Tab-separated table of C-alpha atoms in Angstrom:
chain	number	residue	atom	x	y	z
F	1	MET	CA	66.549	35.264	120.956
F	2	ASP	CA	69.000	34.984	118.085
F	3	THR	CA	67.415	36.932	115.240
F	4	ARG	CA	70.220	36.919	112.746
F	5	ARG	CA	73.352	34.843	112.725
F	6	HIS	CA	76.632	36.597	112.206
F	7	SER	CA	77.798	35.742	108.707
F	8	TYR	CA	81.242	34.270	108.279
F	9	ARG	CA	83.665	36.515	106.476
F	10	ALA	CA	87.319	35.877	105.647
F	11	ILE	CA	89.563	38.130	107.698
F	12	ALA	CA	91.889	38.789	104.815
F	13	LEU	CA	90.454	38.291	101.352
F	14	ILE	CA	93.615	38.553	99.313
F	15	LEU	CA	97.284	38.323	100.286
F	16	VAL	CA	99.089	41.267	98.769
F	17	CYS	CA	102.569	40.922	97.353
F	18	SER	CA	104.278	42.153	100.531
F	19	ILE	CA	103.333	38.891	102.264
F	20	VAL	CA	105.567	36.897	99.948
F	21	ALA	CA	108.427	39.395	99.913
F	22	ALA	CA	110.433	37.311	102.378
F	23	SER	CA	110.308	34.184	100.223
F	24	LEU	CA	110.346	35.689	96.752
F	25	SER	CA	112.486	38.511	95.445
F	26	GLY	CA	109.520	39.638	93.354
F	27	CYS	CA	109.118	39.845	89.651
F	28	ARG	CA	112.289	41.852	89.337
F	29	ALA	CA	114.180	38.633	89.886
F	30	PHE	CA	113.339	37.815	86.297
F	31	ARG	CA	115.107	40.876	84.939
F	32	GLY	CA	118.636	39.890	85.657
F	33	GLY	CA	119.172	36.737	83.619
F	34	ARG	CA	119.059	35.690	80.002
F	35	HIS	CA	116.140	33.759	78.586
F	36	GLY	CA	117.289	33.123	75.062
F	37	GLY	CA	119.070	35.395	72.622
F	38	ALA	CA	117.553	38.166	70.534
F	39	SER	CA	118.621	39.444	67.146
F	40	VAL	CA	118.661	43.008	65.851
F	41	VAL	CA	115.265	43.839	64.393
F	42	GLU	CA	115.522	44.654	60.727
F	43	GLY	CA	114.956	48.343	60.176
F	44	ASP	CA	115.936	49.371	63.728
F	45	LEU	CA	118.470	51.848	62.372
F	46	ASP	CA	117.071	54.825	64.264
F	47	ALA	CA	117.714	53.201	67.614
F	48	ALA	CA	121.200	52.183	66.541
F	49	LEU	CA	122.046	55.697	65.338
F	50	ASP	CA	120.688	57.174	68.588
F	51	GLY	CA	122.902	54.893	70.601
F	52	GLY	CA	119.854	53.032	71.979
F	53	PRO	CA	119.425	49.268	72.308
F	54	THR	CA	119.264	47.256	69.129
F	55	THR	CA	118.347	43.886	70.678
F	56	ALA	CA	115.633	42.639	72.972
F	57	GLN	CA	118.297	41.844	75.548
F	58	GLY	CA	119.522	45.399	75.305
F	59	TYR	CA	116.044	46.708	76.046
F	60	LEU	CA	115.794	44.380	79.047
F	61	GLU	CA	119.035	45.771	80.412
F	62	GLN	CA	117.787	49.293	79.775
F	63	ALA	CA	114.549	48.489	81.643
F	64	ASP	CA	116.536	47.193	84.618
F	65	ALA	CA	118.599	50.369	84.716
F	66	GLN	CA	115.509	52.551	84.513
F	67	LEU	CA	113.841	50.628	87.310
F	68	ASN	CA	116.930	51.058	89.461
F	69	ALA	CA	116.648	54.777	88.756
F	70	GLY	CA	112.976	54.718	89.768
F	71	ASP	CA	111.577	55.490	86.314
F	72	LYS	CA	108.809	52.924	85.886
F	73	ASP	CA	107.275	54.607	82.852
F	74	ALA	CA	110.548	54.446	80.950
F	75	ALA	CA	111.022	50.846	82.061
F	76	LEU	CA	107.585	49.955	80.697
F	77	GLN	CA	108.541	51.464	77.345
F	78	ALA	CA	111.760	49.454	77.295
F	79	PHE	CA	109.970	46.213	78.159
F	80	SER	CA	107.406	46.954	75.453
F	81	ALA	CA	110.167	47.521	72.921
F	82	ALA	CA	111.759	44.206	73.897
F	83	ILE	CA	108.417	42.442	73.380
F	84	GLU	CA	108.054	44.003	69.937
F	85	MET	CA	111.325	42.320	69.034
F	86	ASN	CA	110.450	39.038	70.739
F	87	PRO	CA	106.736	38.609	71.584
F	88	LYS	CA	107.449	35.518	73.704
F	89	LEU	CA	110.087	37.190	75.872
F	90	PHE	CA	109.170	35.905	79.330
F	91	ARG	CA	111.234	38.350	81.355
F	92	ALA	CA	109.705	41.354	79.625
F	93	HIS	CA	106.136	40.189	80.229
F	94	MET	CA	106.956	39.491	83.873
F	95	GLY	CA	108.633	42.855	84.224
F	96	MET	CA	105.627	44.689	82.848
F	97	GLY	CA	103.267	42.658	85.016
F	98	ASP	CA	105.326	43.504	88.070
F	99	ILE	CA	105.174	47.237	87.385
F	100	TYR	CA	101.454	47.225	86.648
F	101	ARG	CA	100.777	45.203	89.789
F	102	GLU	CA	102.852	47.533	91.944
F	103	THR	CA	100.940	50.513	90.568
F	104	GLU	CA	97.622	48.639	91.048
F	105	ASP	CA	96.769	48.624	87.360
F	106	TYR	CA	95.452	45.087	87.637
F	107	GLU	CA	93.820	44.941	84.208
F	108	GLN	CA	97.147	45.541	82.485
F	109	ALA	CA	98.983	43.345	84.984
F	110	GLU	CA	96.605	40.479	84.187
F	111	LYS	CA	97.398	40.732	80.481
F	112	SER	CA	101.139	40.782	81.112
F	113	TYR	CA	101.117	37.816	83.476
F	114	ARG	CA	98.844	35.878	81.122
F	115	HIS	CA	101.368	36.393	78.326
F	116	ALA	CA	104.142	35.343	80.714
F	117	VAL	CA	102.307	32.094	81.498
F	118	GLU	CA	101.791	31.487	77.791
F	119	SER	CA	105.538	31.981	77.287
F	120	ASN	CA	106.537	29.795	80.222
F	121	PRO	CA	103.703	27.642	81.649
F	122	ARG	CA	106.144	26.011	84.082
F	123	SER	CA	106.856	29.239	85.955
F	124	TYR	CA	105.474	29.207	89.495
F	125	GLU	CA	105.818	32.978	89.822
F	126	ALA	CA	103.978	33.717	86.585
F	127	ASN	CA	101.064	31.484	87.537
F	128	TYR	CA	100.943	32.745	91.126
F	129	PHE	CA	101.031	36.448	90.268
F	130	TRP	CA	98.514	35.893	87.485
F	131	GLY	CA	96.238	34.321	90.082
F	132	MET	CA	96.831	37.228	92.445
F	133	VAL	CA	95.772	39.918	89.976
F	134	LEU	CA	92.815	37.838	88.793
F	135	HIS	CA	91.839	37.631	92.454
F	136	GLN	CA	92.137	41.402	92.774
F	137	LEU	CA	89.859	41.739	89.746
F	138	ASN	CA	87.312	39.457	91.451
F	139	ARG	CA	87.670	36.873	88.693
F	140	ILE	CA	87.650	34.183	91.344
F	141	GLY	CA	87.201	31.082	89.200
F	142	GLU	CA	90.117	32.047	86.963
F	143	ALA	CA	92.231	32.931	90.002
F	144	ILE	CA	91.595	29.473	91.434
F	145	ARG	CA	92.834	27.824	88.245
F	146	ALA	CA	95.988	29.950	88.267
F	147	TYR	CA	96.698	29.262	91.952
F	148	ARG	CA	96.201	25.541	91.396
F	149	ALA	CA	98.637	25.642	88.483
F	150	ALA	CA	101.144	27.410	90.735
F	151	LEU	CA	100.687	24.747	93.413
F	152	THR	CA	101.398	21.933	90.980
F	153	LEU	CA	104.800	23.583	90.531
F	154	GLN	CA	105.398	24.450	94.206
F	155	PRO	CA	103.058	22.387	96.426
F	156	ARG	CA	104.624	23.815	99.595
F	157	SER	CA	103.934	27.425	98.706
F	158	HIS	CA	102.353	29.048	101.749
F	159	GLU	CA	100.996	32.055	99.882
F	160	ALA	CA	99.434	30.024	97.060
F	161	ASN	CA	97.779	27.614	99.511
F	162	LEU	CA	96.415	30.500	101.570
F	163	ASN	CA	95.151	32.519	98.631
F	164	LEU	CA	93.566	29.448	97.059
F	165	ALA	CA	91.754	28.673	100.312
F	166	THR	CA	90.558	32.270	100.518
F	167	ALA	CA	89.303	32.185	96.933
F	168	TYR	CA	87.290	29.021	97.547
F	169	LEU	CA	85.854	30.569	100.710
F	170	GLN	CA	84.715	33.597	98.733
F	171	LEU	CA	82.683	31.178	96.608
F	172	ASP	CA	81.215	29.632	99.803
F	173	GLN	CA	83.093	26.405	99.080
F	174	ALA	CA	84.509	25.772	102.545
F	175	ILE	CA	85.044	22.048	101.991
F	176	GLU	CA	87.229	22.756	98.954
F	177	ALA	CA	89.035	25.520	100.855
F	178	TYR	CA	89.843	23.453	103.928
F	179	PRO	CA	92.806	21.309	102.764
F	180	PHE	CA	94.606	24.352	101.387
F	181	ALA	CA	93.928	26.408	104.522
F	182	LYS	CA	95.200	23.512	106.629
F	183	ALA	CA	98.327	23.209	104.473
F	184	ALA	CA	99.004	26.944	104.727
F	185	ALA	CA	98.706	26.799	108.527
F	186	ALA	CA	101.085	23.839	108.692
F	187	LEU	CA	103.616	25.648	106.504
F	188	GLN	CA	103.518	28.872	108.542
F	189	PRO	CA	101.893	28.216	111.928
F	190	ASP	CA	102.927	31.629	113.270
F	191	HIS	CA	101.201	33.611	110.513
F	192	GLY	CA	98.164	35.320	112.021
F	193	PRO	CA	96.032	35.816	108.883
F	194	THR	CA	96.534	32.140	108.022
F	195	GLN	CA	95.213	31.029	111.407
F	196	ALA	CA	92.296	33.463	111.146
F	197	ASN	CA	91.294	32.211	107.707
F	198	LEU	CA	91.557	28.624	108.896
F	199	GLY	CA	89.194	29.503	111.736
F	200	VAL	CA	86.675	31.041	109.355
F	201	ILE	CA	86.743	27.935	107.164
F	202	GLN	CA	86.453	25.543	110.113
F	203	ALA	CA	83.467	27.507	111.419
F	204	ALA	CA	81.813	27.452	108.010
F	205	MET	CA	82.186	23.656	108.063
F	206	GLY	CA	80.622	23.446	111.527
F	207	GLN	CA	83.925	22.608	113.246
F	208	HIS	CA	83.495	25.269	115.919
F	209	GLU	CA	85.744	23.722	118.583
F	210	GLU	CA	88.603	23.732	116.086
F	211	ALA	CA	87.628	27.199	114.866
F	212	VAL	CA	87.929	28.599	118.399
F	213	LYS	CA	91.445	27.164	118.675
F	214	SER	CA	92.442	28.752	115.364
F	215	TYR	CA	90.952	32.115	116.323
F	216	HIS	CA	92.822	32.032	119.639
F	217	LYS	CA	96.089	31.381	117.805
F	218	ALA	CA	95.338	34.246	115.434
F	219	LEU	CA	94.583	36.598	118.331
F	220	GLU	CA	97.951	35.733	119.866
F	221	LEU	CA	99.649	36.779	116.626
F	222	LEU	CA	97.560	39.753	115.506
F	223	GLU	CA	96.000	42.865	116.938
F	224	PRO	CA	92.382	41.902	117.628
F	225	SER	CA	89.973	43.242	115.022
F	226	PRO	CA	86.202	43.575	115.493
F	227	GLU	CA	85.653	41.146	112.617
F	228	MET	CA	87.828	38.483	114.190
F	229	VAL	CA	86.214	38.859	117.611
F	230	LEU	CA	82.742	38.637	116.060
F	231	ASN	CA	83.759	35.451	114.261
F	232	LEU	CA	85.104	34.019	117.518
F	233	VAL	CA	81.970	34.850	119.504
F	234	GLU	CA	79.779	33.311	116.804
F	235	SER	CA	81.572	30.020	117.397
F	236	TYR	CA	81.143	30.529	121.145
F	237	ARG	CA	77.411	31.038	120.500
F	238	VAL	CA	77.068	27.806	118.548
F	239	LEU	CA	78.937	25.936	121.292
F	240	GLY	CA	76.763	27.462	124.022
F	241	ARG	CA	79.774	29.135	125.656
F	242	HIS	CA	77.833	32.269	126.509
F	243	SER	CA	80.044	33.469	129.376
F	244	GLU	CA	83.087	33.514	127.099
F	245	MET	CA	80.966	35.150	124.427
F	246	ALA	CA	79.941	37.925	126.826
F	247	ASN	CA	83.469	38.425	128.168
F	248	SER	CA	84.945	38.756	124.677
F	249	LEU	CA	82.258	41.196	123.590
F	250	GLU	CA	82.558	43.297	126.754
F	251	ALA	CA	86.257	43.712	125.984
F	252	LEU	CA	85.478	44.601	122.377
F	253	VAL	CA	82.779	47.198	123.044
F	254	ARG	CA	84.977	48.947	125.612
F	255	VAL	CA	87.390	49.649	122.774
F	256	GLU	CA	85.128	49.806	119.728
F	257	GLY	CA	81.398	49.480	120.124
F	258	SER	CA	79.127	48.908	117.143
F	259	ALA	CA	75.569	47.905	116.390
F	260	ALA	CA	76.669	44.336	115.622
F	261	ALA	CA	78.956	43.927	118.641
F	262	ASN	CA	76.509	45.410	121.139
F	263	GLU	CA	73.637	43.366	119.694
F	264	ARG	CA	75.651	40.173	120.144
F	265	LEU	CA	76.496	41.273	123.692
F	266	GLY	CA	72.797	41.739	124.378
F	267	PHE	CA	72.150	38.218	123.130
F	268	ALA	CA	74.906	36.747	125.329
F	269	HIS	CA	73.555	38.477	128.440
F	270	PHE	CA	70.036	37.290	127.609
F	271	LYS	CA	71.210	33.670	127.388
F	272	LEU	CA	72.913	34.145	130.774
F	273	ARG	CA	69.608	35.500	132.137
F	274	GLN	CA	71.254	38.855	132.826
F	275	PHE	CA	68.259	40.732	131.540
F	276	ASP	CA	69.105	44.270	132.669
F	277	GLU	CA	72.538	44.032	131.052
F	278	SER	CA	70.923	42.583	127.934
F	279	ILE	CA	68.483	45.490	127.612
F	280	LYS	CA	71.309	47.972	128.121
F	281	ALA	CA	73.416	46.360	125.381
F	282	TYR	CA	70.535	46.241	122.892
F	283	ARG	CA	69.690	49.896	123.526
F	284	GLN	CA	73.342	50.791	123.059
F	285	ALA	CA	73.384	48.902	119.744
F	286	LEU	CA	70.522	51.072	118.497
F	287	THR	CA	72.473	54.238	119.324
F	288	PHE	CA	75.021	53.119	116.729
F	289	ASP	CA	72.373	52.259	114.125
F	290	ASP	CA	68.721	52.972	114.856
F	291	GLN	CA	67.722	50.797	111.865
F	292	TYR	CA	69.581	47.688	113.056
F	293	PHE	CA	66.624	45.334	113.237
F	294	PRO	CA	68.362	42.437	115.073
F	295	ALA	CA	68.848	44.796	118.033
F	296	MET	CA	65.208	45.886	117.775
F	297	ASN	CA	64.158	42.251	117.941
F	298	GLY	CA	66.414	41.470	120.892
F	299	LEU	CA	65.212	44.478	122.835
F	300	ALA	CA	61.589	43.611	122.025
F	301	VAL	CA	62.036	40.062	123.327
F	302	ASN	CA	63.490	41.432	126.565
F	303	LEU	CA	60.542	43.779	126.967
F	304	LEU	CA	58.064	40.979	126.294
F	305	ASN	CA	59.897	38.994	128.945
F	306	GLN	CA	59.426	41.901	131.364
F	307	PHE	CA	55.730	41.981	130.514
F	308	ILE	CA	55.309	38.253	131.181
F	309	ARG	CA	57.357	38.358	134.410
F	310	SER	CA	55.127	41.169	135.694
F	311	ASP	CA	52.066	38.927	135.392
F	312	ARG	CA	51.211	40.924	132.278
F	313	GLN	CA	50.902	44.154	134.251
F	314	ASN	CA	53.792	46.067	132.615
F	315	VAL	CA	51.835	47.379	129.654
F	316	ALA	CA	54.486	50.032	128.938
F	317	ALA	CA	57.016	47.283	128.217
F	318	LEU	CA	54.466	45.498	126.035
F	319	GLY	CA	53.699	48.655	124.069
F	320	GLU	CA	57.369	49.407	123.395
F	321	ALA	CA	57.984	45.794	122.376
F	322	ILE	CA	55.111	45.821	119.875
F	323	GLU	CA	56.346	49.080	118.353
F	324	LEU	CA	59.876	47.665	117.996
F	325	LEU	CA	58.598	44.505	116.311
F	326	ARG	CA	56.581	46.555	113.843
F	327	GLN	CA	59.579	48.755	113.026
F	328	SER	CA	61.729	45.663	112.539
F	329	LEU	CA	59.279	44.174	110.045
F	330	GLN	CA	59.167	47.437	108.126
F	331	ILE	CA	62.942	47.145	107.661
F	332	GLU	CA	63.059	43.403	106.967
F	333	ARG	CA	59.802	41.661	106.073
F	334	ASP	CA	61.172	38.120	105.851
F	335	GLN	CA	61.099	37.334	109.592
F	336	PRO	CA	58.461	34.654	110.270
F	337	ARG	CA	59.340	34.361	113.964
F	338	ILE	CA	58.857	38.091	114.459
F	339	VAL	CA	55.552	37.946	112.598
F	340	GLU	CA	54.487	35.170	114.980
F	341	LEU	CA	55.433	37.220	118.055
F	342	LEU	CA	53.591	40.248	116.749
F	343	SER	CA	50.456	38.241	116.024
F	344	ARG	CA	50.580	36.699	119.500
F	345	TYR	CA	51.173	39.853	121.551
F	346	GLY	CA	50.070	42.649	119.248
F	347	ARG	CA	46.326	42.084	119.468
């Protein structure tokens, strides 16, 4: 008896900057060139007398040197000084955004990248990194708009397609996510997280045969994770491939058992009419979490089955089943099928 379907979850919610390191040199690429001249700010005599920069370009060069020396705080001050001289200085906003993102100060990074986009709306990197930090801040709708803007500038961007698909999936919009997930997989077919996310989206759309293929590709490219295996076996369940479901879960629980994995294993054995193995798996699930009501329900159904198969003589099995059903309803009241079972056998 399937008491609670495994919910689909994206394997990787957000691609961090390291994923794009091979294709982009990062925001620091913006610190080496000129983006328009800058004049000496009137009244900047102190800096001139101290031998410091007197132009925005000078502060940019100082920031680059400080970054090369590993002094991010000093680099931030130099970028800020450059922006005071030229508020629309794209490279300075990008430089500050880069530093804030690297130090995981996403609120400040968002402001810097937003200013960078305002200064240069045609920059793919500014739009993409703005989307990334918005995504980190869980501002999903805004992140989607930024990723889409980035894709209008670079339609073949793997990372933007993948992150956009993931963002749509987080909003439970699998249909909107699908074309971008498919594009990401076509652009980098050997990228494991891309194949895994495609599988999640295909499953959410009911395309379980295709989802299984994507999960298998992902498992060839990545170390298997419990989340990925649980997603795979959910598609096996929908397709009625219970032997493969059981085999995958047996391999998983040997390495890393859990209430969810053992409960699903109990279900698979039950569907295969391997009732002793099913009871064992459900009991094992409850050793991981004695409040995990799906395992209570599965074990109760097995015990009711024992009671019926004994010509209703195994009253011990019936008594344990009734107690499990009552405990389950105390944890989660919204279970009409369990209420029905209890009313039928609990009298």
